[in-house]
C-alpha angles and dihedrals in degrees: 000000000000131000131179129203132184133202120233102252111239122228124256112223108247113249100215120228127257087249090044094060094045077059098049096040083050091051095049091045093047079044092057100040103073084074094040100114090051095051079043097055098035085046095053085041085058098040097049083050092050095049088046083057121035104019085102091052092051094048090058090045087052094047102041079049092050111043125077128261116283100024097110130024089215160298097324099039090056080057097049088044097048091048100058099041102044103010135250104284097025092045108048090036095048110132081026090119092065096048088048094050089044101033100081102051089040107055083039090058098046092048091047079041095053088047101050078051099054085050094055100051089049083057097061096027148049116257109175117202099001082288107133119186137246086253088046094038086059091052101060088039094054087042088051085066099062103081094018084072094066098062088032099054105060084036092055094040089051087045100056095041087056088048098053100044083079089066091067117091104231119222119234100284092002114135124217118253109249118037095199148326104295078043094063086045095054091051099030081059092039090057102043115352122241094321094072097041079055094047111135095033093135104041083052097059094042087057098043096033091068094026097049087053090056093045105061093027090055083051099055095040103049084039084060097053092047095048111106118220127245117237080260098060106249127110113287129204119306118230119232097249094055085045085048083047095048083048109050092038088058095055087058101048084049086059097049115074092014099055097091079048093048085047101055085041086060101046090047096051098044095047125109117239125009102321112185126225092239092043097053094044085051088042089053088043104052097040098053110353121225088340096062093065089055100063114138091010085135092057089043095055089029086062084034099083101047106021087062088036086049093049097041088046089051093045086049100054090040095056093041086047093051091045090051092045098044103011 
């Protein structure tokens, strides 16, 4: 007696096409962009909150990156320092000009960035009840950071030049070397076109690119966990201070695995000549080990905190105020 059995034949995933994905990325991007001025204006409201707040923070974290060892004896120094020879407003606000330029179609763009992305995963994956989840979540974040790069990177690169001017002991009548921020551009292209104004463009997006992807997963997920239910069962509104708590928390999951990044990205952009990724990483190393790509981690956690809770919280009211305004 013979018998024969067969096995149902399991479905291999379909790999899409090169000219499948340029649709889908095209549809998700036509999908999101029916809400785009309002992630434009709430992101430039965010931004605009995150630069008020933590722009001194960041000016300590550049400068403790930049200098060489033995400069400052620490966060604080870098403060007390900062403060006699520039001022307090015009010293720890000094590059501001450059974030605040940049701020509002960045973070437009990251926001209209996080939600093609959204769109795109949903395009290749399940997402039941609008839910995503935390996988799903870190890939629209990560992909939020690819055109974000090309408006972060000369900004960056602006911003750092103008922080660590201060450093320099003026002689008597001596000018600094950049004016401003279209004044670093005009030299920054003089000297070396548009590649040098773009210098740092990769080690931007290898440090935005993770840390964009645990930002906004560490929101939704600890959003999640504050957000009360309603007596049916779905999500109800979420009050200011959990959004200020998301946020915050976010910021500092960003910082996390991305700092020794932050750090090379920095030193690269800030270095005289044509440094190279793999130079500058040997150059940190050699002069100070593991330690030496951690400098300023403390001012960088430490603007972590209220400058995301600042930007989430501005996002938040902006969106609630044009709601209320247009419905």
């Amino acid at each position: 007696m013979s018998s024969s059995s067969s096995t149902p034949s399991i479905p291999k995933p379909k790999i899409p096409s090169t000219e499948e994905l340029k649709e889908d990325v095209v549809e998700a991007t036509k999908t999101a962009g029916s809400s785009s001025i309002r992630n434009f204006i709430a992101g430039g409201v965010g931004g605009v909150c995150a630069v008020i707040v933590g722009h001194p923070f960041d000016l300590v974290k550049v400068r403790l990156q930049t200098a060489e060892k033995g400069v400052y004896n620490g966060a604080m120094d870098v403060v007390r320092r900062t403060i006699a020879r520039e001022g307090l407003a015009r010293g720890l606000y000094a590059g501001v000009s450059a974030p605040l330029v940049g701020v509002t179609p960045m973070f437009a763009v990251s926001f209209w960035g996080y939600g093609v992305g959204k769109n795109l995963v949903k395009s290749f994956s399940e997402v039941r009840d609008e839910q995503y989840s935390v996988g799903q979540v870190s890939v629209a974040g990560f992909f939020s950071a690819i055109p974000m790069t090309v408006i972060t990177a000369p900004f960056e690169r602006v911003k750092v030049l103008l922080q660590i001017q201060g450093q320099k002991q003026l002689a008597p009548g001596e000018k600094p070397k950049y004016s401003g921020g279209l004044d670093v551009v005009r030299q920054l292209y003089k000297e070396g076109g548009i590649k040098s104004v773009w210098r740092g463009s990769a080690m931007t997006l290898a440090r935005d690119g993770p840390g964009s992807a645990a930002y906004f997963a560490t929101y939704e997920v600890i959003k999640r966990k504050l957000t009360p239910k309603n007596e049916d069962g779905k999500p109800g509104q979420l009050s200011l201070t959990a959004v200020m708590v998301a946020g915050g928390a976010a910021g500092v999951a960003m910082w996390i695995p991305v700092f020794p990044v932050d750090t090379v990205k920095s030193r690269l952009q800030s270095a005289e000549g044509s440094p190279t990724i793999g130079g500058t990483i040997r150059d940190l190393y050699g002069k100070g080990g593991f330690r030496a790509f951690f400098p300023g981690m403390g001012p960088a956690m430490a603007r972590a905190v209220p400058a995301n809770a600042a930007t989430f919280l501005g996002v938040e009211l902006a969106q609630k105020a044009m709601t209320k305004l247009f419905g």
